[in-house]
């Protein structure tokens, strides 16, 4: 097999891909073509995994009642989050759009089988949580592939994991990790929405390395 050559031009494009990958909350309702969505999911499965365990489990949520259960879950969880804040912080939080559940044409839940037979436990004896990290790598791989295809992804984390697990009726030993809203974004941006809306800004200190 010939090792591919990644040109400086490609390296620059990869950096641009990382810069333009955003957490999207504003979607067009136009569905992503099925072949494209399937390709993105297949690409996600190229992610690295501990012991080659491939512990990720993607669930396409198409049923209206299940989507509504997730939406109600979000609304309750978001209300609780808001109630835990005070003053200007609460006012600012209330103005943020934190999910694209109503407009995104595709909903994808991501789970992790934390102790799969595949991989035979290799690399997990001292750090069993590596299956979870592997599944998160698959989410990130999906996200980058989606961005490259002009498709937006929004990770809805303001949810009760147990309620989400129950609403989606999956295997009891699967760990709920993420609920992704997927579709074409209303607009593209090279900076995070939370930064544009003044919630937070990037910290230059996080771009420094500690040496020992």
Tab-separated table of C-alpha atoms in Angstrom:
chain	number	residue	atom	x	y	z
A	1	UNK	CA	0.000	0.000	0.000
A	2	UNK	CA	1.368	3.403	-0.977
A	3	UNK	CA	1.454	5.930	1.826
A	4	UNK	CA	-0.565	9.007	0.796
A	5	UNK	CA	1.140	12.383	0.559
A	6	UNK	CA	-0.673	15.197	2.334
A	7	UNK	CA	0.404	18.392	0.621
A	8	UNK	CA	0.847	21.758	2.352
A	9	UNK	CA	-2.356	22.816	0.611
A	10	UNK	CA	-4.222	19.900	2.176
A	11	UNK	CA	-2.692	20.657	5.576
A	12	UNK	CA	-3.985	24.223	5.306
A	13	UNK	CA	-7.426	22.956	4.328
A	14	UNK	CA	-7.425	20.648	7.344
A	15	UNK	CA	-6.646	23.578	9.613
A	16	UNK	CA	-9.482	25.542	8.006
A	17	UNK	CA	-11.804	22.592	8.586
A	18	UNK	CA	-10.952	22.642	12.294
A	19	UNK	CA	-11.467	26.409	12.441
A	20	UNK	CA	-14.862	26.274	10.706
A	21	UNK	CA	-16.211	23.313	12.670
A	22	UNK	CA	-18.883	24.855	14.840
A	23	UNK	CA	-21.550	23.784	17.317
A	24	UNK	CA	-24.622	24.687	15.270
A	25	UNK	CA	-27.978	25.695	16.803
A	26	UNK	CA	-29.648	27.340	13.774
A	27	UNK	CA	-30.634	24.944	10.987
A	28	UNK	CA	-32.426	24.950	7.695
A	29	UNK	CA	-35.156	22.321	7.603
A	30	UNK	CA	-33.941	20.838	4.288
A	31	UNK	CA	-32.918	17.212	4.922
A	32	UNK	CA	-29.402	16.021	4.233
A	33	UNK	CA	-29.524	13.487	1.355
A	34	UNK	CA	-29.571	9.953	2.741
A	35	UNK	CA	-26.404	8.843	0.877
A	36	UNK	CA	-24.507	11.797	2.365
A	37	UNK	CA	-25.742	11.122	5.901
A	38	UNK	CA	-24.839	7.437	5.555
A	39	UNK	CA	-21.381	8.392	4.300
A	40	UNK	CA	-20.836	10.656	7.303
A	41	UNK	CA	-21.794	7.874	9.704
A	42	UNK	CA	-19.492	5.449	7.938
A	43	UNK	CA	-16.664	7.964	8.167
A	44	UNK	CA	-17.326	8.352	11.892
A	45	UNK	CA	-16.591	4.659	12.274
A	46	UNK	CA	-13.021	5.267	11.068
A	47	UNK	CA	-12.293	6.808	14.466
A	48	UNK	CA	-9.646	5.166	16.664
A	49	UNK	CA	-10.892	2.911	19.448
A	50	UNK	CA	-9.214	1.184	22.360
A	51	UNK	CA	-8.396	-2.420	21.511
A	52	UNK	CA	-10.262	-1.979	18.222
A	53	UNK	CA	-13.452	-2.288	20.270
A	54	UNK	CA	-15.518	0.174	18.180
A	55	UNK	CA	-17.840	0.864	21.137
A	56	UNK	CA	-19.894	3.637	19.515
A	57	UNK	CA	-23.581	3.077	18.830
A	58	UNK	CA	-25.373	5.605	16.602
A	59	UNK	CA	-29.167	5.813	16.805
A	60	UNK	CA	-31.100	7.806	14.193
A	61	UNK	CA	-34.110	9.239	16.003
A	62	UNK	CA	-36.911	9.633	13.459
A	63	UNK	CA	-39.991	8.869	15.549
A	64	UNK	CA	-41.921	12.049	16.390
A	65	UNK	CA	-42.909	10.888	19.884
A	66	UNK	CA	-39.321	10.051	20.801
A	67	UNK	CA	-38.141	13.399	19.487
A	68	UNK	CA	-40.806	15.112	21.546
A	69	UNK	CA	-39.670	13.229	24.660
A	70	UNK	CA	-36.135	14.509	24.082
A	71	UNK	CA	-37.464	18.031	23.526
A	72	UNK	CA	-39.407	17.900	26.823
A	73	UNK	CA	-36.303	16.539	28.534
A	74	UNK	CA	-34.298	19.491	27.230
A	75	UNK	CA	-36.906	22.027	28.314
A	76	UNK	CA	-36.993	20.661	31.872
A	77	UNK	CA	-33.212	20.436	32.084
A	78	UNK	CA	-32.749	23.907	30.641
A	79	UNK	CA	-35.235	25.378	33.121
A	80	UNK	CA	-33.349	23.765	36.001
A	81	UNK	CA	-30.082	25.155	34.665
A	82	UNK	CA	-31.561	28.645	34.402
A	83	UNK	CA	-32.981	28.454	37.931
A	84	UNK	CA	-29.481	27.741	39.227
A	85	UNK	CA	-28.184	31.071	37.918
A	86	UNK	CA	-28.698	34.584	39.220
A	87	UNK	CA	-28.673	38.184	38.082
A	88	UNK	CA	-27.043	39.139	34.794
A	89	UNK	CA	-25.708	35.631	34.365
A	90	UNK	CA	-29.271	34.281	34.359
A	91	UNK	CA	-30.447	37.007	31.968
A	92	UNK	CA	-27.603	36.277	29.579
A	93	UNK	CA	-28.217	32.529	29.774
A	94	UNK	CA	-31.922	32.985	29.022
A	95	UNK	CA	-31.092	34.773	25.771
A	96	UNK	CA	-28.924	31.955	24.424
A	97	UNK	CA	-30.243	29.448	21.919
A	98	UNK	CA	-28.813	26.200	23.209
A	99	UNK	CA	-30.365	23.573	20.942
A	100	UNK	CA	-31.599	23.167	17.383
A	101	UNK	CA	-34.151	20.493	18.217
A	102	UNK	CA	-37.075	22.206	16.503
A	103	UNK	CA	-35.475	22.860	13.112
A	104	UNK	CA	-32.752	20.267	12.596
A	105	UNK	CA	-34.047	17.640	10.143
A	106	UNK	CA	-31.960	14.846	11.663
A	107	UNK	CA	-31.515	13.780	15.275
A	108	UNK	CA	-28.776	11.292	16.128
A	109	UNK	CA	-28.208	9.906	19.607
A	110	UNK	CA	-24.800	8.464	20.379
A	111	UNK	CA	-24.224	5.760	22.949
A	112	UNK	CA	-21.232	3.770	24.121
A	113	UNK	CA	-21.174	0.084	24.905
A	114	UNK	CA	-18.771	0.482	27.779
A	115	UNK	CA	-17.727	-3.160	28.086
A	116	UNK	CA	-17.996	-4.689	24.604
A	117	UNK	CA	-16.862	-8.192	23.759
A	118	UNK	CA	-15.121	-6.806	20.680
A	119	UNK	CA	-11.534	-5.925	21.486
A	120	UNK	CA	-11.443	-8.492	24.323
A	121	UNK	CA	-10.696	-5.843	26.908
A	122	UNK	CA	-7.361	-4.830	25.435
A	123	UNK	CA	-6.177	-1.504	26.889
A	124	UNK	CA	-9.063	-1.214	29.362
A	125	UNK	CA	-7.857	-3.078	32.459
A	126	UNK	CA	-6.426	0.012	34.148
A	127	UNK	CA	-8.473	2.649	32.293
A	128	UNK	CA	-11.920	1.191	31.524
A	129	UNK	CA	-13.302	4.606	30.557
A	130	UNK	CA	-11.290	4.466	27.328
A	131	UNK	CA	-14.315	2.974	25.565
A	132	UNK	CA	-16.213	6.162	26.349
A	133	UNK	CA	-13.362	8.270	25.041
A	134	UNK	CA	-13.256	6.161	21.889
A	135	UNK	CA	-16.948	6.819	21.257
A	136	UNK	CA	-16.358	10.543	21.740
A	137	UNK	CA	-13.617	10.326	19.113
A	138	UNK	CA	-16.227	8.901	16.732
A	139	UNK	CA	-18.479	11.878	17.454
A	140	UNK	CA	-15.646	14.267	16.656
A	141	UNK	CA	-14.812	12.373	13.470
A	142	UNK	CA	-18.470	12.583	12.407
A	143	UNK	CA	-18.453	16.308	13.183
A	144	UNK	CA	-15.394	17.020	11.063
A	145	UNK	CA	-16.707	14.935	8.162
A	146	UNK	CA	-20.041	16.765	8.364
A	147	UNK	CA	-18.325	20.152	8.295
A	148	UNK	CA	-16.371	19.121	5.204
A	149	UNK	CA	-19.710	18.356	3.495
A	150	UNK	CA	-21.285	21.670	4.522
A	151	UNK	CA	-23.450	19.929	7.144
A	152	UNK	CA	-23.853	21.373	10.636
A	153	UNK	CA	-23.865	19.485	13.923
A	154	UNK	CA	-25.109	20.664	17.304
A	155	UNK	CA	-24.389	18.678	20.478
A	156	UNK	CA	-27.315	18.948	22.910
A	157	UNK	CA	-25.870	18.301	26.365
A	158	UNK	CA	-28.573	19.901	28.522
A	159	UNK	CA	-30.424	16.624	28.983
A	160	UNK	CA	-31.036	14.039	31.664
A	161	UNK	CA	-29.059	11.013	30.416
A	162	UNK	CA	-31.352	8.525	32.145
A	163	UNK	CA	-34.488	10.071	30.661
A	164	UNK	CA	-32.888	10.118	27.216
A	165	UNK	CA	-31.909	6.475	27.571
A	166	UNK	CA	-35.475	5.541	28.537
A	167	UNK	CA	-37.062	7.602	25.750
A	168	UNK	CA	-34.951	5.902	23.086
A	169	UNK	CA	-35.443	2.320	24.352
A	170	UNK	CA	-31.904	1.119	23.708
A	171	UNK	CA	-29.829	-1.634	25.294
A	172	UNK	CA	-29.639	-1.182	29.077
A	173	UNK	CA	-25.839	-1.430	29.136
A	174	UNK	CA	-25.356	1.402	26.636
A	175	UNK	CA	-24.092	4.679	28.065
A	176	UNK	CA	-25.783	7.822	26.710
A	177	UNK	CA	-23.162	10.286	25.465
A	178	UNK	CA	-24.653	12.776	23.053
A	179	UNK	CA	-27.750	13.929	21.255
A	180	UNK	CA	-26.784	15.510	17.952
A	181	UNK	CA	-28.871	17.857	15.834
A	182	UNK	CA	-27.769	17.512	12.224
A	183	UNK	CA	-28.624	19.515	9.105
A	184	UNK	CA	-27.562	22.363	6.872
A	185	UNK	CA	-26.755	25.437	8.992
A	186	UNK	CA	-28.514	28.739	8.399
A	187	UNK	CA	-25.090	30.343	8.278
A	188	UNK	CA	-21.454	29.318	8.602
A	189	UNK	CA	-19.053	30.930	11.070
A	190	UNK	CA	-15.397	30.611	11.973
A	191	UNK	CA	-15.953	31.604	15.608
A	192	UNK	CA	-18.098	29.891	18.278
A	193	UNK	CA	-21.605	31.267	18.745
A	194	UNK	CA	-21.026	31.586	22.494
A	195	UNK	CA	-18.087	33.860	21.724
A	196	UNK	CA	-20.097	35.903	19.240
A	197	UNK	CA	-22.850	36.341	21.816
A	198	UNK	CA	-20.462	37.369	24.560
A	199	UNK	CA	-20.874	34.338	26.817
A	200	UNK	CA	-17.214	33.319	26.796
A	201	UNK	CA	-14.021	33.834	24.802
A	202	UNK	CA	-11.075	31.645	23.980
A	203	UNK	CA	-8.252	31.649	26.516
A	204	UNK	CA	-4.736	32.095	25.063
A	205	UNK	CA	-3.366	30.208	28.078
A	206	UNK	CA	-4.934	27.036	26.690
A	207	UNK	CA	-2.541	27.296	23.761
A	208	UNK	CA	0.519	26.857	25.925
A	209	UNK	CA	2.236	23.616	26.704
A	210	UNK	CA	3.594	22.388	30.003
A	211	UNK	CA	6.951	20.656	29.899
A	212	UNK	CA	8.299	18.323	32.542
